[in-house]
């Protein structure tokens, strides 16, 4: 199964250049075998060692 999203578009999403649509979130979630809400959770902050 393909997500049908170009590498350049995905790169721009990662940089915050575009807002992602629900449709794209669904495609990525399907491809990565995760629930779509995983993309909406805040990242866990980890403390620095030492």
mmCIF file of N, CA and C in Angstrom:
data_model
loop_
_atom_site.group_PDB
_atom_site.id
_atom_site.type_symbol
_atom_site.label_atom_id
_atom_site.label_comp_id
_atom_site.label_asym_id
_atom_site.label_seq_id
_atom_site.Cartn_x
_atom_site.Cartn_y
_atom_site.Cartn_z
ATOM 1 N N UNK A 1 0.841 -1.175 0.000
ATOM 2 C CA UNK A 1 0.000 0.000 0.000
ATOM 3 C C UNK A 1 0.891 1.244 0.000
ATOM 4 N N UNK A 2 0.553 2.198 -0.816
ATOM 5 C CA UNK A 2 1.292 3.454 -0.882
ATOM 6 C C UNK A 2 0.494 4.562 -0.232
ATOM 7 N N UNK A 3 1.197 5.531 0.340
ATOM 8 C CA UNK A 3 0.524 6.690 0.930
ATOM 9 C C UNK A 3 0.184 7.718 -0.146
ATOM 10 N N UNK A 4 0.785 7.590 -1.336
ATOM 11 C CA UNK A 4 0.558 8.512 -2.456
ATOM 12 C C UNK A 4 0.857 9.964 -2.062
ATOM 13 N N UNK A 5 1.985 10.144 -1.403
ATOM 14 C CA UNK A 5 2.435 11.473 -0.988
ATOM 15 C C UNK A 5 3.878 11.612 -1.451
ATOM 16 N N UNK A 6 4.161 12.690 -2.148
ATOM 17 C CA UNK A 6 5.519 12.858 -2.666
ATOM 18 C C UNK A 6 6.500 13.158 -1.536
ATOM 19 N N UNK A 7 7.737 12.816 -1.767
ATOM 20 C CA UNK A 7 8.784 13.076 -0.777
ATOM 21 C C UNK A 7 8.936 14.565 -0.509
ATOM 22 N N UNK A 8 8.832 15.360 -1.556
ATOM 23 C CA UNK A 8 8.993 16.804 -1.367
ATOM 24 C C UNK A 8 7.843 17.373 -0.532
ATOM 25 N N UNK A 9 6.621 16.887 -0.755
ATOM 26 C CA UNK A 9 5.476 17.344 0.037
ATOM 27 C C UNK A 9 5.645 16.930 1.494
ATOM 28 N N UNK A 10 6.063 15.693 1.724
ATOM 29 C CA UNK A 10 6.284 15.206 3.080
ATOM 30 C C UNK A 10 7.364 16.028 3.775
ATOM 31 N N UNK A 11 8.416 16.349 3.058
ATOM 32 C CA UNK A 11 9.486 17.180 3.611
ATOM 33 C C UNK A 11 8.963 18.548 4.026
ATOM 34 N N UNK A 12 8.120 19.136 3.185
ATOM 35 C CA UNK A 12 7.542 20.443 3.509
ATOM 36 C C UNK A 12 6.624 20.352 4.730
ATOM 37 N N UNK A 13 5.898 19.255 4.875
ATOM 38 C CA UNK A 13 5.065 19.061 6.063
ATOM 39 C C UNK A 13 5.929 19.007 7.313
ATOM 40 N N UNK A 14 7.032 18.271 7.231
ATOM 41 C CA UNK A 14 7.933 18.145 8.379
ATOM 42 C C UNK A 14 8.516 19.494 8.782
ATOM 43 N N UNK A 15 8.742 20.350 7.818
ATOM 44 C CA UNK A 15 9.300 21.678 8.087
ATOM 45 C C UNK A 15 8.240 22.671 8.550
ATOM 46 N N UNK A 16 6.980 22.276 8.462
ATOM 47 C CA UNK A 16 5.893 23.158 8.865
ATOM 48 C C UNK A 16 5.503 24.168 7.804
ATOM 49 N N UNK A 17 5.898 23.916 6.560
ATOM 50 C CA UNK A 17 5.592 24.838 5.468
ATOM 51 C C UNK A 17 4.130 24.742 5.029
ATOM 52 N N UNK A 18 3.502 23.591 5.269
ATOM 53 C CA UNK A 18 2.105 23.387 4.897
ATOM 54 C C UNK A 18 1.341 22.862 6.105
ATOM 55 N N UNK A 19 0.037 23.097 6.092
ATOM 56 C CA UNK A 19 -0.843 22.448 7.060
ATOM 57 C C UNK A 19 -1.270 21.124 6.448
ATOM 58 N N UNK A 20 -1.295 20.091 7.259
ATOM 59 C CA UNK A 20 -1.654 18.766 6.765
ATOM 60 C C UNK A 20 -3.172 18.586 6.836
ATOM 61 N N UNK A 21 -3.723 17.914 5.839
ATOM 62 C CA UNK A 21 -5.164 17.652 5.822
ATOM 63 C C UNK A 21 -5.464 16.332 6.537
ATOM 64 N N UNK A 22 -6.709 16.178 6.929
ATOM 65 C CA UNK A 22 -7.151 14.926 7.552
ATOM 66 C C UNK A 22 -6.933 13.759 6.595
ATOM 67 N N UNK A 23 -7.141 13.995 5.314
ATOM 68 C CA UNK A 23 -6.956 12.949 4.302
ATOM 69 C C UNK A 23 -5.505 12.458 4.290
ATOM 70 N N UNK A 24 -4.565 13.379 4.346
ATOM 71 C CA UNK A 24 -3.145 13.012 4.337
ATOM 72 C C UNK A 24 -2.779 12.300 5.638
ATOM 73 N N UNK A 25 -3.299 12.776 6.764
ATOM 74 C CA UNK A 25 -3.047 12.094 8.038
ATOM 75 C C UNK A 25 -3.535 10.651 7.956
ATOM 76 N N UNK A 26 -4.700 10.448 7.372
ATOM 77 C CA UNK A 26 -5.233 9.097 7.214
ATOM 78 C C UNK A 26 -4.350 8.224 6.347
ATOM 79 N N UNK A 27 -3.865 8.773 5.257
ATOM 80 C CA UNK A 27 -2.985 8.005 4.357
ATOM 81 C C UNK A 27 -1.691 7.605 5.065
ATOM 82 N N UNK A 28 -1.093 8.558 5.769
ATOM 83 C CA UNK A 28 0.153 8.265 6.476
ATOM 84 C C UNK A 28 -0.075 7.234 7.581
ATOM 85 N N UNK A 29 -1.162 7.370 8.309
ATOM 86 C CA UNK A 29 -1.470 6.426 9.379
ATOM 87 C C UNK A 29 -1.655 5.017 8.828
ATOM 88 N N UNK A 30 -2.372 4.901 7.717
ATOM 89 C CA UNK A 30 -2.554 3.588 7.094
ATOM 90 C C UNK A 30 -1.218 2.981 6.694
ATOM 91 N N UNK A 31 -0.376 3.781 6.077
ATOM 92 C CA UNK A 31 0.917 3.289 5.600
ATOM 93 C C UNK A 31 1.826 2.866 6.757
ATOM 94 N N UNK A 32 1.767 3.624 7.852
ATOM 95 C CA UNK A 32 2.636 3.351 8.995
ATOM 96 C C UNK A 32 2.000 2.417 10.022
ATOM 97 N N UNK A 33 0.773 1.976 9.741
ATOM 98 C CA UNK A 33 0.045 1.055 10.614
ATOM 99 C C UNK A 33 -0.098 1.600 12.036
ATOM 100 N N UNK A 34 -0.523 2.862 12.123
ATOM 101 C CA UNK A 34 -0.813 3.502 13.405
ATOM 102 C C UNK A 34 -2.179 4.173 13.304
ATOM 103 N N UNK A 35 -2.724 4.550 14.436
ATOM 104 C CA UNK A 35 -3.978 5.300 14.452
ATOM 105 C C UNK A 35 -3.685 6.752 14.088
ATOM 106 N N UNK A 36 -4.584 7.412 13.366
ATOM 107 C CA UNK A 36 -4.352 8.801 12.958
ATOM 108 C C UNK A 36 -4.086 9.755 14.116
ATOM 109 N N UNK A 37 -4.673 9.490 15.286
ATOM 110 C CA UNK A 37 -4.462 10.407 16.411
ATOM 111 C C UNK A 37 -3.023 10.412 16.922
ATOM 112 N N UNK A 38 -2.222 9.429 16.525
ATOM 113 C CA UNK A 38 -0.806 9.419 16.911
ATOM 114 C C UNK A 38 -0.078 10.651 16.381
ATOM 115 N N UNK A 39 -0.536 11.191 15.268
ATOM 116 C CA UNK A 39 0.097 12.372 14.685
ATOM 117 C C UNK A 39 -0.304 13.653 15.407
ATOM 118 N N UNK A 40 -1.344 13.578 16.214
ATOM 119 C CA UNK A 40 -1.856 14.768 16.880
ATOM 120 C C UNK A 40 -1.391 14.890 18.325
ATOM 121 N N UNK A 41 -0.707 13.882 18.824
ATOM 122 C CA UNK A 41 -0.212 13.909 20.197
ATOM 123 C C UNK A 41 1.062 14.737 20.281
ATOM 124 N N UNK A 42 1.215 15.397 21.417
ATOM 125 C CA UNK A 42 2.454 16.148 21.640
ATOM 126 C C UNK A 42 3.595 15.158 21.850
ATOM 127 N N UNK A 43 4.776 15.488 21.349
ATOM 128 C CA UNK A 43 5.918 14.598 21.564
ATOM 129 C C UNK A 43 6.292 14.561 23.045
ATOM 130 N N UNK A 44 6.794 13.435 23.489
ATOM 131 C CA UNK A 44 7.243 13.288 24.869
ATOM 132 C C UNK A 44 8.602 13.954 24.998
ATOM 133 N N UNK A 45 8.710 14.848 25.975
ATOM 134 C CA UNK A 45 9.998 15.507 26.214
ATOM 135 C C UNK A 45 10.832 14.619 27.109
ATOM 136 N N UNK A 46 12.060 14.469 26.748
ATOM 137 C CA UNK A 46 12.976 13.652 27.533
ATOM 138 C C UNK A 46 14.042 14.556 28.118
ATOM 139 N N UNK A 47 14.365 14.326 29.379
ATOM 140 C CA UNK A 47 15.388 15.125 30.046
ATOM 141 C C UNK A 47 16.770 14.811 29.514
ATOM 142 N N UNK A 48 17.646 15.757 29.694
ATOM 143 C CA UNK A 48 19.033 15.545 29.262
ATOM 144 C C UNK A 48 19.779 14.700 30.279
ATOM 145 N N UNK A 49 20.606 13.830 29.783
ATOM 146 C CA UNK A 49 21.414 12.989 30.664
ATOM 147 C C UNK A 49 22.598 13.793 31.190
ATOM 148 N N UNK A 50 22.879 13.613 32.499
ATOM 149 C CA UNK A 50 24.068 14.225 33.099
ATOM 150 C C UNK A 50 23.901 15.623 33.346
#
